[in-house]
XYZ file of C-alpha atoms in Angstrom:
769
model
C 166.839 73.625 85.997
C 167.611 74.582 82.433
C 169.125 77.844 83.669
C 171.403 75.893 86.024
C 172.720 73.820 83.127
C 173.026 76.755 80.754
C 174.884 78.808 83.352
C 177.616 76.182 83.490
C 177.840 76.024 79.707
C 177.914 79.809 79.340
C 180.559 80.223 82.029
C 182.746 77.583 80.358
C 182.518 79.569 77.115
C 183.286 82.863 78.845
C 186.546 81.454 80.146
C 187.869 81.465 76.562
C 188.129 85.269 76.183
C 188.310 86.225 79.857
C 190.094 83.249 81.415
C 193.469 84.960 81.219
C 192.392 87.167 84.140
C 192.042 84.127 86.460
C 194.931 84.984 88.714
C 195.379 85.342 92.446
C 192.243 85.722 94.514
C 190.054 86.225 91.468
C 190.430 82.530 90.692
C 188.511 81.806 93.902
C 185.552 83.894 92.728
C 184.701 81.354 90.013
C 183.478 79.089 92.805
C 180.453 81.334 93.252
C 178.658 79.547 90.398
C 178.719 75.992 91.861
C 178.020 77.405 95.331
C 174.978 79.265 93.985
C 173.803 76.153 92.152
C 174.249 74.048 95.304
C 172.148 76.535 97.241
C 169.527 76.493 94.498
C 169.198 72.706 94.504
C 169.325 72.516 98.305
C 166.222 74.730 98.412
C 164.251 71.865 96.824
C 164.975 69.428 99.679
C 161.693 70.206 101.519
C 159.699 69.793 98.288
C 161.371 66.522 97.331
C 161.124 65.297 100.917
C 157.331 65.472 100.618
C 157.468 63.019 97.721
C 156.915 65.633 95.026
C 158.921 66.249 91.855
C 159.694 69.345 89.807
C 159.446 69.120 86.019
C 160.357 71.358 83.111
C 159.317 70.917 79.485
C 160.214 72.842 76.352
C 159.903 71.513 72.788
C 163.133 71.111 70.817
C 162.669 68.627 67.969
C 159.158 67.343 68.733
C 158.891 65.520 65.402
C 161.701 63.220 66.572
C 160.525 63.043 70.158
C 163.470 65.135 71.410
C 162.461 67.786 73.925
C 164.027 69.699 76.776
C 162.438 67.527 79.448
C 164.021 67.867 82.874
C 162.798 66.362 86.133
C 164.051 66.888 89.675
C 163.153 64.011 91.969
C 164.954 62.378 94.883
C 167.575 60.592 92.780
C 168.423 63.550 90.556
C 168.465 65.869 93.595
C 170.981 63.620 95.377
C 173.310 63.652 92.386
C 172.782 67.376 91.738
C 173.811 68.198 95.300
C 176.888 65.987 94.985
C 177.829 67.539 91.645
C 177.471 71.123 92.832
C 178.515 70.590 96.455
C 181.728 68.678 95.859
C 182.169 70.782 92.732
C 182.193 73.939 94.862
C 184.932 72.536 97.079
C 186.952 71.384 94.081
C 186.658 74.834 92.488
C 187.912 76.421 95.719
C 190.617 73.796 96.214
C 191.946 74.154 92.662
C 192.617 77.898 92.990
C 195.646 77.524 95.327
C 196.502 74.021 94.054
C 196.992 75.218 90.464
C 198.064 78.739 91.346
C 200.198 80.206 88.593
C 199.440 77.416 86.135
C 199.478 78.791 82.603
C 196.329 76.855 81.661
C 194.259 77.695 84.736
C 191.627 79.323 82.528
C 191.273 76.140 80.471
C 190.988 74.080 83.640
C 188.029 76.066 84.945
C 186.436 76.086 81.491
C 186.643 72.290 81.258
C 185.484 71.893 84.847
C 182.463 74.173 84.309
C 181.586 72.341 81.103
C 181.803 69.012 82.881
C 179.658 70.218 85.781
C 176.983 71.475 83.379
C 177.062 68.201 81.432
C 176.674 66.129 84.592
C 173.759 68.267 85.758
C 172.104 67.849 82.387
C 172.630 64.094 82.548
C 171.065 63.587 85.978
C 168.191 66.017 85.366
C 167.237 64.861 81.861
C 163.892 63.077 81.569
C 164.319 62.415 77.833
C 166.690 59.547 77.034
C 168.025 61.208 73.888
C 168.707 64.402 75.829
C 170.338 62.257 78.506
C 172.568 60.703 75.853
C 173.670 64.105 74.566
C 174.820 65.110 78.041
C 176.293 61.622 78.524
C 178.607 62.147 75.565
C 179.367 65.696 76.659
C 180.671 64.315 79.967
C 182.961 61.967 78.031
C 184.325 64.824 75.937
C 184.836 67.220 78.842
C 186.443 64.483 80.960
C 188.776 63.795 78.035
C 189.998 67.380 78.286
C 190.314 67.168 82.071
C 192.157 63.847 82.162
C 194.534 65.082 79.462
C 194.913 68.504 81.055
C 198.669 68.039 81.397
C 198.912 67.626 77.656
C 202.663 68.000 77.559
C 202.941 64.575 79.216
C 202.621 61.571 76.922
C 201.012 59.456 79.665
C 198.284 62.046 80.219
C 197.465 62.148 76.522
C 197.407 58.352 76.321
C 195.189 58.018 79.393
C 192.705 60.567 78.102
C 192.482 58.774 74.761
C 191.927 55.412 76.452
C 189.206 56.868 78.675
C 187.521 58.522 75.712
C 187.774 55.355 73.622
C 186.262 53.105 76.287
C 183.494 55.452 77.433
C 182.819 56.689 73.897
C 182.459 53.144 72.580
C 180.083 52.301 75.390
C 178.170 55.496 74.680
C 177.693 54.456 71.063
C 176.112 51.170 72.178
C 174.051 52.991 74.793
C 172.630 55.265 72.103
C 171.361 52.221 70.199
C 169.762 50.832 73.350
C 168.045 54.101 74.252
C 166.707 54.570 70.722
C 165.412 50.996 70.774
C 163.694 51.633 74.110
C 162.060 54.801 72.815
C 160.956 53.137 69.592
C 159.323 50.194 71.352
C 157.689 52.212 74.126
C 156.484 54.949 71.764
C 158.156 57.751 73.706
C 161.627 58.897 74.677
C 160.403 60.303 77.985
C 161.555 58.216 80.946
C 158.347 58.944 82.856
C 156.244 57.758 79.924
C 158.430 54.656 79.540
C 157.382 53.655 83.058
C 153.920 52.988 81.694
C 155.346 50.622 79.079
C 157.827 48.796 81.318
C 155.955 45.491 81.224
C 155.752 45.653 77.451
C 159.505 46.296 77.210
C 160.330 43.430 79.571
C 158.167 41.043 77.567
C 159.452 42.089 74.154
C 161.750 39.843 72.123
C 164.329 42.641 71.988
C 164.467 43.082 75.768
C 167.725 41.157 75.975
C 169.349 43.363 73.336
C 168.196 46.498 75.134
C 169.762 45.288 78.375
C 173.021 44.353 76.658
C 173.326 47.788 75.053
C 172.395 49.694 78.219
C 174.754 47.570 80.306
C 177.578 48.244 77.843
C 177.149 51.984 78.297
C 176.859 51.783 82.088
C 179.733 49.334 82.572
C 182.175 51.324 80.458
C 181.241 54.606 82.125
C 181.380 53.257 85.671
C 184.578 51.252 85.106
C 183.143 47.787 85.620
C 185.221 44.698 84.896
C 186.622 44.186 82.248
C 186.406 47.883 81.262
C 187.776 49.135 84.587
C 191.365 49.786 83.526
C 190.737 53.251 82.105
C 190.050 54.674 85.579
C 193.485 53.969 87.163
C 195.057 55.421 84.034
C 192.936 58.535 84.436
C 194.831 59.274 87.663
C 197.313 61.132 85.451
C 194.872 64.042 85.734
C 195.434 66.753 88.369
C 194.178 65.730 91.802
C 191.168 68.132 91.796
C 189.997 66.368 88.631
C 190.429 62.956 90.218
C 188.522 64.056 93.297
C 185.643 65.414 91.238
C 185.367 62.941 88.379
C 186.279 59.760 90.202
C 184.549 60.086 93.537
C 181.152 61.677 92.997
C 180.422 62.442 89.370
C 181.563 60.884 86.099
C 182.263 57.346 87.291
C 178.869 57.291 89.001
C 177.090 58.252 85.760
C 176.751 54.578 84.839
C 175.422 53.819 88.302
C 172.943 56.676 87.927
C 171.788 55.284 84.577
C 171.150 51.843 86.069
C 169.344 53.389 89.031
C 167.226 55.612 86.786
C 166.245 52.784 84.439
C 165.660 50.232 87.196
C 161.887 50.947 87.340
C 161.717 50.619 83.536
C 163.912 47.594 82.885
C 164.595 46.035 86.290
C 162.895 43.313 88.243
C 163.798 40.370 85.999
C 166.481 37.689 86.138
C 168.007 39.124 82.953
C 168.519 42.393 84.822
C 169.569 40.925 88.165
C 172.143 38.264 87.326
C 174.412 40.269 84.985
C 174.527 43.190 87.431
C 175.174 41.010 90.465
C 177.866 38.989 88.682
C 179.635 41.935 87.045
C 179.349 44.098 90.163
C 180.536 41.263 92.401
C 183.534 40.450 90.215
C 184.422 44.136 89.897
C 184.273 44.910 93.599
C 186.317 41.889 94.672
C 188.871 42.137 91.847
C 189.483 45.849 92.374
C 189.546 45.662 96.164
C 192.162 42.903 95.896
C 194.280 45.024 93.545
C 194.075 48.064 95.820
C 195.926 46.115 98.510
C 199.049 45.790 96.344
C 199.303 49.405 95.158
C 201.781 51.830 96.669
C 200.785 55.025 94.823
C 198.116 56.838 96.838
C 196.048 57.737 93.795
C 196.283 54.175 92.472
C 195.046 52.866 95.838
C 192.122 55.277 95.721
C 191.425 54.460 92.074
C 191.089 50.725 92.656
C 189.085 51.210 95.849
C 186.803 53.528 93.839
C 186.259 50.795 91.262
C 185.444 48.428 94.127
C 182.870 50.918 95.445
C 181.316 51.229 92.001
C 181.124 47.445 91.841
C 179.310 47.432 95.178
C 176.759 49.928 93.835
C 176.127 47.918 90.657
C 175.922 44.794 92.817
C 173.260 46.374 95.059
C 171.202 47.721 92.158
C 171.278 44.257 90.622
C 169.819 42.688 93.768
C 166.916 45.094 93.313
C 165.171 44.725 96.692
C 164.006 47.786 98.655
C 166.791 47.138 101.206
C 169.481 46.958 98.506
C 168.292 50.075 96.701
C 168.243 52.050 99.955
C 171.725 50.709 100.721
C 172.908 51.812 97.272
C 171.440 55.276 97.822
C 173.158 55.680 101.181
C 176.455 54.285 99.891
C 176.460 56.774 96.997
C 176.624 59.601 99.522
C 178.941 57.731 101.907
C 181.471 56.998 99.189
C 181.337 60.494 97.711
C 182.139 62.090 101.074
C 185.031 59.926 102.187
C 186.560 59.327 98.760
C 186.563 62.999 97.747
C 188.156 63.812 101.107
C 190.883 61.196 100.589
C 191.585 62.377 97.056
C 191.897 66.004 98.132
C 194.119 65.021 101.049
C 196.301 63.021 98.656
C 196.617 66.099 96.485
C 197.929 68.138 99.420
C 200.415 65.398 100.315
C 201.658 65.251 96.751
C 201.761 69.044 96.534
C 203.849 69.414 99.708
C 206.090 66.330 99.610
C 206.412 65.745 95.862
C 205.580 62.040 96.154
C 202.558 59.754 96.459
C 204.562 56.638 97.303
C 202.990 55.340 100.504
C 206.161 53.426 101.385
C 208.034 56.728 101.693
C 205.363 58.672 103.577
C 204.962 58.717 107.350
C 204.639 61.058 110.299
C 202.944 63.864 108.370
C 200.536 64.454 111.270
C 203.286 66.538 112.859
C 203.313 69.049 109.998
C 199.853 68.587 108.427
C 197.638 68.296 111.496
C 194.243 69.323 110.057
C 194.850 67.076 107.060
C 195.566 64.180 109.405
C 192.157 64.687 111.012
C 190.508 64.735 107.588
C 192.327 61.630 106.391
C 191.655 59.721 109.597
C 187.922 60.529 109.626
C 187.583 59.635 105.951
C 189.450 56.366 106.481
C 187.265 55.509 109.468
C 184.137 56.182 107.410
C 185.425 53.959 104.592
C 186.054 51.253 107.208
C 182.557 51.592 108.650
C 183.574 52.503 112.207
C 180.549 53.218 114.461
C 179.344 56.840 114.563
C 180.545 57.432 111.004
C 178.225 57.504 108.030
C 180.155 54.583 106.552
C 179.006 52.404 109.465
C 175.358 52.928 108.514
C 176.131 52.316 104.835
C 178.007 49.090 105.557
C 175.237 47.756 107.806
C 172.671 48.436 105.096
C 174.806 46.525 102.575
C 174.945 43.481 104.836
C 171.244 43.732 105.570
C 170.511 43.829 101.834
C 172.654 40.792 101.019
C 171.273 38.770 103.928
C 167.685 39.441 102.807
C 168.310 38.612 99.152
C 165.655 36.162 97.952
C 166.825 32.786 96.706
C 169.767 30.601 97.655
C 172.509 33.237 97.330
C 172.397 35.309 100.576
C 175.407 33.543 102.095
C 177.523 33.878 98.949
C 176.604 37.510 98.387
C 177.200 38.398 102.028
C 180.571 36.660 101.962
C 181.588 38.657 98.881
C 180.478 41.892 100.559
C 182.403 41.132 103.761
C 185.614 40.210 101.921
C 185.377 43.311 99.737
C 184.810 45.593 102.725
C 187.804 44.090 104.534
C 190.054 44.930 101.582
C 188.477 48.386 101.152
C 189.094 49.055 104.844
C 192.785 48.220 104.378
C 192.988 50.504 101.329
C 191.283 53.341 103.201
C 193.679 53.047 106.136
C 196.600 52.905 103.733
C 195.552 56.166 102.050
C 194.097 58.047 105.026
C 196.168 56.954 108.021
C 199.487 55.448 106.896
C 201.005 58.721 105.550
C 200.381 60.461 108.882
C 201.520 57.861 111.410
C 205.006 56.786 112.388
C 208.169 58.878 112.496
C 208.512 61.969 110.320
C 211.339 61.649 107.763
C 213.920 64.389 107.934
C 213.230 65.621 104.397
C 209.631 66.456 105.375
C 210.470 68.370 108.559
C 210.223 71.755 106.850
C 206.783 71.139 105.347
C 204.097 73.622 106.369
C 200.362 73.764 105.978
C 199.306 74.962 102.525
C 196.595 77.502 101.742
C 193.599 76.969 104.088
C 191.325 76.105 101.156
C 193.459 73.069 100.381
C 193.016 71.426 103.791
C 189.610 72.897 104.687
C 187.877 71.157 101.746
C 188.843 67.556 102.702
C 188.295 68.326 106.378
C 184.764 69.591 105.723
C 183.845 66.473 103.720
C 185.248 64.201 106.417
C 183.361 66.066 109.136
C 180.139 65.720 107.144
C 180.708 61.977 107.126
C 180.958 62.087 110.905
C 177.946 64.424 111.264
C 175.661 62.277 109.095
C 176.862 59.194 110.971
C 175.841 60.699 114.304
C 172.679 62.392 113.000
C 171.438 60.381 109.995
C 168.021 62.011 110.265
C 169.553 65.082 108.615
C 169.617 63.316 105.257
C 167.323 60.298 105.359
C 163.818 61.750 105.113
C 164.526 64.718 102.856
C 167.162 63.246 100.578
C 167.990 59.526 100.769
C 164.514 58.032 101.106
C 163.183 60.067 98.137
C 166.191 58.924 96.087
C 165.480 55.292 96.916
C 161.820 55.921 96.131
C 162.760 57.167 92.642
C 164.786 54.001 92.061
C 162.082 51.693 93.387
C 159.165 53.691 91.978
C 157.298 52.989 95.212
C 157.023 54.785 98.567
C 160.046 54.405 100.847
C 159.995 55.506 104.477
C 162.876 53.788 106.233
C 164.568 56.023 108.807
C 168.297 55.459 109.165
C 169.425 54.315 112.595
C 172.778 54.236 114.348
C 171.934 51.231 116.449
C 169.991 48.169 115.300
C 170.692 46.020 118.333
C 172.793 42.897 118.629
C 172.193 40.912 115.460
C 173.956 39.170 112.611
C 174.568 42.444 110.781
C 176.454 43.836 113.790
C 178.477 40.636 114.005
C 179.452 40.907 110.339
C 180.478 44.527 110.896
C 182.661 43.474 113.788
C 184.260 40.704 111.732
C 184.952 43.187 108.938
C 186.617 45.655 111.282
C 188.671 43.014 113.049
C 189.919 41.396 109.851
C 190.612 44.723 108.156
C 192.562 46.156 111.079
C 194.477 42.908 111.496
C 195.399 42.962 107.803
C 196.565 46.566 108.106
C 198.732 45.743 111.135
C 200.260 42.623 109.621
C 200.770 43.582 105.992
C 203.109 46.413 105.045
C 202.968 47.896 101.532
C 206.050 47.291 99.407
C 207.199 47.643 95.829
C 208.074 43.934 95.763
C 204.455 42.884 96.236
C 203.403 45.256 93.468
C 206.036 43.777 91.153
C 204.827 40.283 92.021
C 201.260 40.974 91.019
C 202.322 42.806 87.860
C 203.842 39.558 86.602
C 200.306 38.540 85.727
C 199.681 41.607 83.569
C 199.517 39.405 80.471
C 196.167 38.151 81.786
C 194.794 41.586 82.671
C 191.995 43.203 80.660
C 194.226 46.218 80.024
C 196.845 44.033 78.337
C 194.246 42.094 76.349
C 192.540 45.279 75.158
C 195.981 46.664 74.269
C 196.712 43.597 72.142
C 193.332 43.956 70.471
C 194.097 47.607 69.747
C 197.466 46.636 68.218
C 195.754 44.124 65.926
C 193.246 46.762 64.877
C 196.139 49.106 64.056
C 197.843 46.361 62.049
C 194.688 45.650 60.048
C 194.148 49.380 59.518
C 197.720 49.777 58.266
C 197.301 46.897 55.805
C 193.946 48.250 54.709
C 195.464 51.690 54.170
C 198.351 50.298 52.155
C 195.980 48.412 49.880
C 193.094 50.834 49.431
C 194.679 54.204 50.231
C 197.939 54.339 48.368
C 197.938 58.113 47.849
C 197.002 58.213 44.131
C 193.841 60.136 43.379
C 193.218 58.259 40.132
C 193.189 54.968 42.050
C 190.661 56.337 44.546
C 188.386 57.545 41.751
C 188.748 54.267 39.876
C 187.692 52.175 42.899
C 184.832 54.466 43.829
C 183.444 54.434 40.273
C 183.839 50.654 39.894
C 182.003 50.109 43.181
C 179.254 52.532 42.136
C 178.879 50.806 38.743
C 178.579 47.352 40.309
C 176.141 48.518 42.981
C 173.930 50.493 40.593
C 173.994 47.770 37.951
C 173.028 45.151 40.526
C 170.105 47.252 41.723
C 169.086 48.122 38.167
C 168.943 44.562 36.855
C 167.437 43.010 39.998
C 164.763 45.661 40.512
C 162.531 44.569 37.646
C 162.496 44.713 33.839
C 164.534 47.460 32.186
C 162.348 49.599 29.949
C 163.970 51.308 26.968
C 160.892 52.968 25.461
C 161.897 56.271 23.847
C 158.427 57.567 22.977
C 158.429 60.056 25.811
C 161.653 61.766 24.721
C 161.480 65.268 23.261
C 162.206 65.652 19.555
C 165.845 66.347 18.700
C 166.680 69.144 16.264
C 169.739 70.374 14.444
C 170.850 72.601 17.291
C 170.779 69.775 19.816
C 172.694 67.450 17.486
C 175.329 70.123 16.836
C 175.836 70.837 20.509
C 176.014 67.093 21.283
C 178.668 66.631 18.599
C 180.751 69.482 20.019
C 180.325 68.015 23.498
C 181.546 64.564 22.387
C 184.531 66.084 20.622
C 185.413 68.098 23.718
C 185.209 64.970 25.874
C 187.535 63.096 23.519
C 189.982 65.996 23.507
C 189.931 66.310 27.308
C 190.846 62.652 27.901
C 193.483 62.366 25.169
C 195.405 65.640 25.237
C 198.816 65.706 26.967
C 198.342 69.385 27.882
C 196.709 70.422 31.135
C 195.601 73.770 29.727
C 193.973 72.111 26.723
C 192.193 69.668 29.037
C 190.846 72.551 31.113
C 189.621 74.391 28.029
C 187.979 71.216 26.706
C 186.284 70.714 30.089
C 184.942 74.255 29.971
C 183.541 73.576 26.508
C 181.723 70.553 27.926
C 180.189 72.737 30.638
C 179.109 75.425 28.176
C 177.507 72.802 25.906
C 175.473 71.584 28.866
C 174.463 75.206 29.513
C 173.147 75.438 25.940
C 171.166 72.228 26.378
C 169.576 73.728 29.519
C 168.623 76.791 27.482
C 167.132 74.631 24.685
C 164.945 72.829 27.205
C 163.639 75.928 29.015
C 165.883 75.983 32.091
C 167.649 79.353 31.851
C 168.195 79.568 35.637
C 170.112 76.297 35.624
C 172.013 77.455 32.556
C 173.137 80.671 34.290
C 174.185 78.757 37.395
C 176.131 76.248 35.325
C 177.715 79.010 33.273
C 178.887 80.888 36.383
C 180.308 77.764 38.003
C 182.128 76.665 34.838
C 183.635 80.082 34.292
C 184.849 80.337 37.881
C 186.189 76.777 37.791
C 188.178 77.431 34.610
C 189.729 80.558 36.097
C 190.707 78.725 39.285
C 192.076 75.785 37.332
C 194.258 78.024 35.201
C 195.589 79.851 38.272
C 196.431 76.601 40.021
C 197.813 74.739 37.002
C 200.101 77.646 36.231
C 202.037 76.762 39.396
C 202.233 73.001 38.771
C 205.182 71.157 37.144
C 204.920 69.838 33.564
C 202.233 67.253 32.888
C 203.274 63.644 33.545
C 201.189 60.686 32.396
C 201.998 57.442 34.197
C 199.167 55.448 32.590
C 200.195 52.819 30.087
C 198.059 51.521 27.254
C 196.448 48.801 29.347
C 195.514 51.294 32.080
C 193.962 53.610 29.519
C 191.875 50.813 28.020
C 190.761 49.820 31.504
C 189.769 53.396 32.322
C 187.874 53.724 29.040
C 185.893 50.564 29.809
C 185.047 51.717 33.326
C 183.990 55.149 32.058
C 181.782 53.629 29.352
C 180.220 51.218 31.838
C 179.517 54.068 34.247
C 177.954 56.180 31.518
C 175.847 53.276 30.298
C 174.529 52.475 33.773
C 173.684 56.109 34.499
C 171.942 56.400 31.113
C 169.869 53.306 31.768
C 168.907 54.602 35.193
C 167.884 57.953 33.664
C 165.711 56.148 31.120
C 164.162 54.065 33.876
C 163.380 57.176 35.876
C 161.666 58.763 32.911
C 159.483 55.663 32.591
C 158.204 55.964 36.139
C 154.854 57.685 36.794
C 155.304 61.277 37.896
C 153.760 62.513 41.129
C 153.645 66.282 40.938
C 152.514 66.894 44.505
C 155.921 68.101 45.677
C 156.422 70.285 42.603
C 152.985 71.816 43.018
C 153.677 72.537 46.685
C 156.864 74.455 45.925
C 155.281 76.194 42.946
C 152.265 77.308 44.945
C 154.147 78.395 48.060
C 157.478 79.723 46.795
C 156.189 83.274 46.486
C 153.475 83.290 49.143
C 155.620 81.810 51.906
C 159.191 82.682 50.916
C 158.593 85.796 48.776
C 160.665 84.440 45.879
C 159.753 83.848 42.248
C 162.662 81.533 41.419
C 161.452 78.203 42.807
C 164.873 76.541 42.720
C 166.529 79.387 44.619
C 163.703 79.462 47.154
C 164.111 75.746 47.798
C 167.852 76.149 48.354
C 167.817 79.214 50.592
C 164.478 78.877 52.359
C 162.706 75.533 52.365
C 166.010 73.661 52.630
C 168.014 76.534 54.009
C 169.484 74.469 56.863
C 170.903 71.960 54.368
C 172.417 74.773 52.361
C 173.854 76.353 55.485
C 175.626 73.141 56.458
C 176.902 72.715 52.910
C 178.380 76.205 53.138
C 179.902 75.345 56.507
C 181.496 72.195 55.094
C 182.897 74.083 52.119
C 184.178 76.832 54.423
C 185.937 74.293 56.634
C 187.465 72.670 53.540
C 188.597 76.062 52.281
C 190.191 76.899 55.624
C 191.953 73.535 55.580
C 193.284 74.067 52.076
C 194.410 77.573 52.968
C 196.197 76.263 56.070
C 198.002 73.600 54.058
C 199.058 76.100 51.423
C 200.242 78.535 54.071
C 202.186 75.767 55.798
C 203.784 74.821 52.486
C 204.721 78.426 51.769
C 206.240 78.867 55.235
C 208.237 75.674 54.804
C 209.534 76.776 51.412
C 210.506 80.185 52.812
C 212.532 78.547 55.604
C 214.326 76.408 53.061
C-alpha cells in the first residue's frame, strides 16, 4: 500500500524534469500507473470479500504517535478502486483532450500527486497521517482547479477552494488531535476501543463540531458548497476526477470512517441529517435553473453529496448500505456525464444547454453514454441507479422515530430534481434537430468517447448483475462503516411495495418536469436576483470586511519604517517581560553569587559604554558601525576573562564579518538622514533603558535560581563518546540538535536567496532605466 502511494508521488516528481517529453502517443503511456494500481487493488477483492483486512505498519515519529499505519478494508478498497479506476480513464481521456497543451506535463504531475494523496487519505489508519494527505489533496486540487492560470476566474476559483477546504482542514486537525489525546492513540482501529469514552466525554461536542467543519467544507455542504461550482473553471478531466469520485467525497469518506468511533448519538445524527438534507434539496433545486452543463453537473453533485451525508447521519444498517451503493452509483454516472460534457465542449465550443441539440447524429457513441448515465441518475429499472434509489427510500422509510415521512419526502423531491438535471445534461444535448453549425462535427479520438461509454455501461452491467459488486465490495464497505457484519445481497426486484411506488412517483414527476420545463437564460437570471442572500455573496462580504480590517491594521502597525517596527516590538517585549517578572514572585537582587570584578573588567566595561554612547549619537554611519564592532570585541574580551574562549572566537568571527558586510553595503547608501526629533530620541532612550533594566533583572533572577546540572552533565559525558567531538557547544549545535541547526541554515539560505533576488531585480530595473 505504501508503494502504491509512493509511486504516485515519485511519478509526479519525475514529471518535472521529464514532463516535456509528454507529447503524442507517449502521453497515453502515463496511464499505465493508475491502471497498474487499479489492478493491484482489484486483486484484494477476494480477500476483503471474506471479511478480512490488510494492514501495514512502519514507525515514523513514534514519540508523537505518528506512524505509517495503512489499512485496506472494504471502505478503503471501494474508494481506492474508484480513485485508480476512474483515474485511469481520466489519464487516458486527458491525453487527446489536452493534446498540444504547453502545460501537459504539469497537468499529469498535479494529477498524479492528487491521486497519490487521495490513496494515502483513504488508506491511512492514523488520523494525523490522514490529515497530512487530507491537506495534500487540498494543495494538489488547488493546482488542478487553477490549471488555466492565465484566466483570472480560474485563479480566483482555486483560491476560494483552497481557502474553504484549507480552513476546514485547520479545524479538522484540532478535532483529530483532540480525539487522539482523549483516546490515548491516533490509530483509528485503537480509537474504536475508546468510542464509548469519547462519546461520553465533555469535549465530545467540540470534537464533532471540528470534524464536521472539515467534512462539510471538503464535501461542499451548505453553506460551504459554493466553492464547487466555481471549481468548474478547471479542465473537464479535472472536474470529472475531483468532483465525481474523489476529492469532494473525501469529507463523506471521513464521516463514514469515523462513524464507528463517533456515530450512534443524537449529536452525530441530527447535524448530519439536517445539513445533508438542506444541501441536497437546495443544490438539486439550483441545478434545475442552470444552463451551463458543468454548472448543472456541479449542483447535482452537491445534491448527491448531501444525500450521502444525509444517509450517514441516519446511521442505520439500511442507510449505510444505501450510502455505500450510492457512492459507486454516483461515481459511475457522474464521471460519465462530466467526460461527455467535455467532449461536447471540445467539439462545439459551448456548454450552453439552450444552444445544444441533435448531437446524436454526429456523436452517436457519446449519445449512448450520456443516455445510459442519465437513466442511471434517474433510477430507471435495470440500471445501478435504480438499486441505489430503492435503497435510499428503504433507508428513510425505516428510520427510527417520527421522521420517516419527512425524510422520505425530502429524498423523493431531491431525486425528482436530480432526475431532471441528469436528463438535461445527458439527453437534452443529443435530442431534437441538429443546428447547422454543428453539422460538420465528427467523433473525436476514441479515448474521449470510450471512457464515458465504459462508465455508463458499467452502470448498466451492475444494475443487471448487482451480485458482481455486492458481496466482494459493497457489503464489506458497509461493514467497515457499521463495524458489524453485513450480508445483504442486492436485488433488482423487491416486489410490489411502497419503495417501488415511490420510485414510480419519482420517475413520473421527473419525466413530467423535463417535458414541461425548458431551460432558459431568463429563469437563471430570475434566480440570480436572490444572490444577495446566497452563502457565496455573504462569504464574499465577510472576506471584503476582513480585507478592510487588514488594510487598516497594516496602515497603523506596518507603516514601512523599520525603527517603528523595532520600537513596537521592544515596547511589547518590555511590558510582557516586566509583567511576568513582577507577578511571578519576589524579585531577588542578591549579588553575593557574582564573580569578583577586577581592573580589566572595569576597563572593558567603560570602553563598551563609551562605544554604545558613540554608536547612538554619531551622525556618521561608518562611525556607528565601528562603534558597534568595538562593542562586539569588548564582549569577546569578557568571554575570554570568564573562561569561554570558544564563544569569544565565535563572537569575534561574527563581528568581523558583520563589520565588513556593513561597510560594503553602507558604501552604496545615500548620505545619512536622521528624521528623529528631540522628543523621539528621549522616547527611544527611555525604551532602551527600560529594556536593559528588565533584561538585567531577569538575568539576576535566573542566577538566583537553583541550578540543575543534569543536562550539562549529559552533554559533557556524551559529547565525545557519542558524537566524537570535544567542543561541547559545537557538538550540541551540529549533532544533538543538528536538525534545528539544519532548519536554521535553510531559513537563512531562503532569506539570502530572497535578498539576492530583490537586489538582482533592482539592478535589472536600474539597467533598463
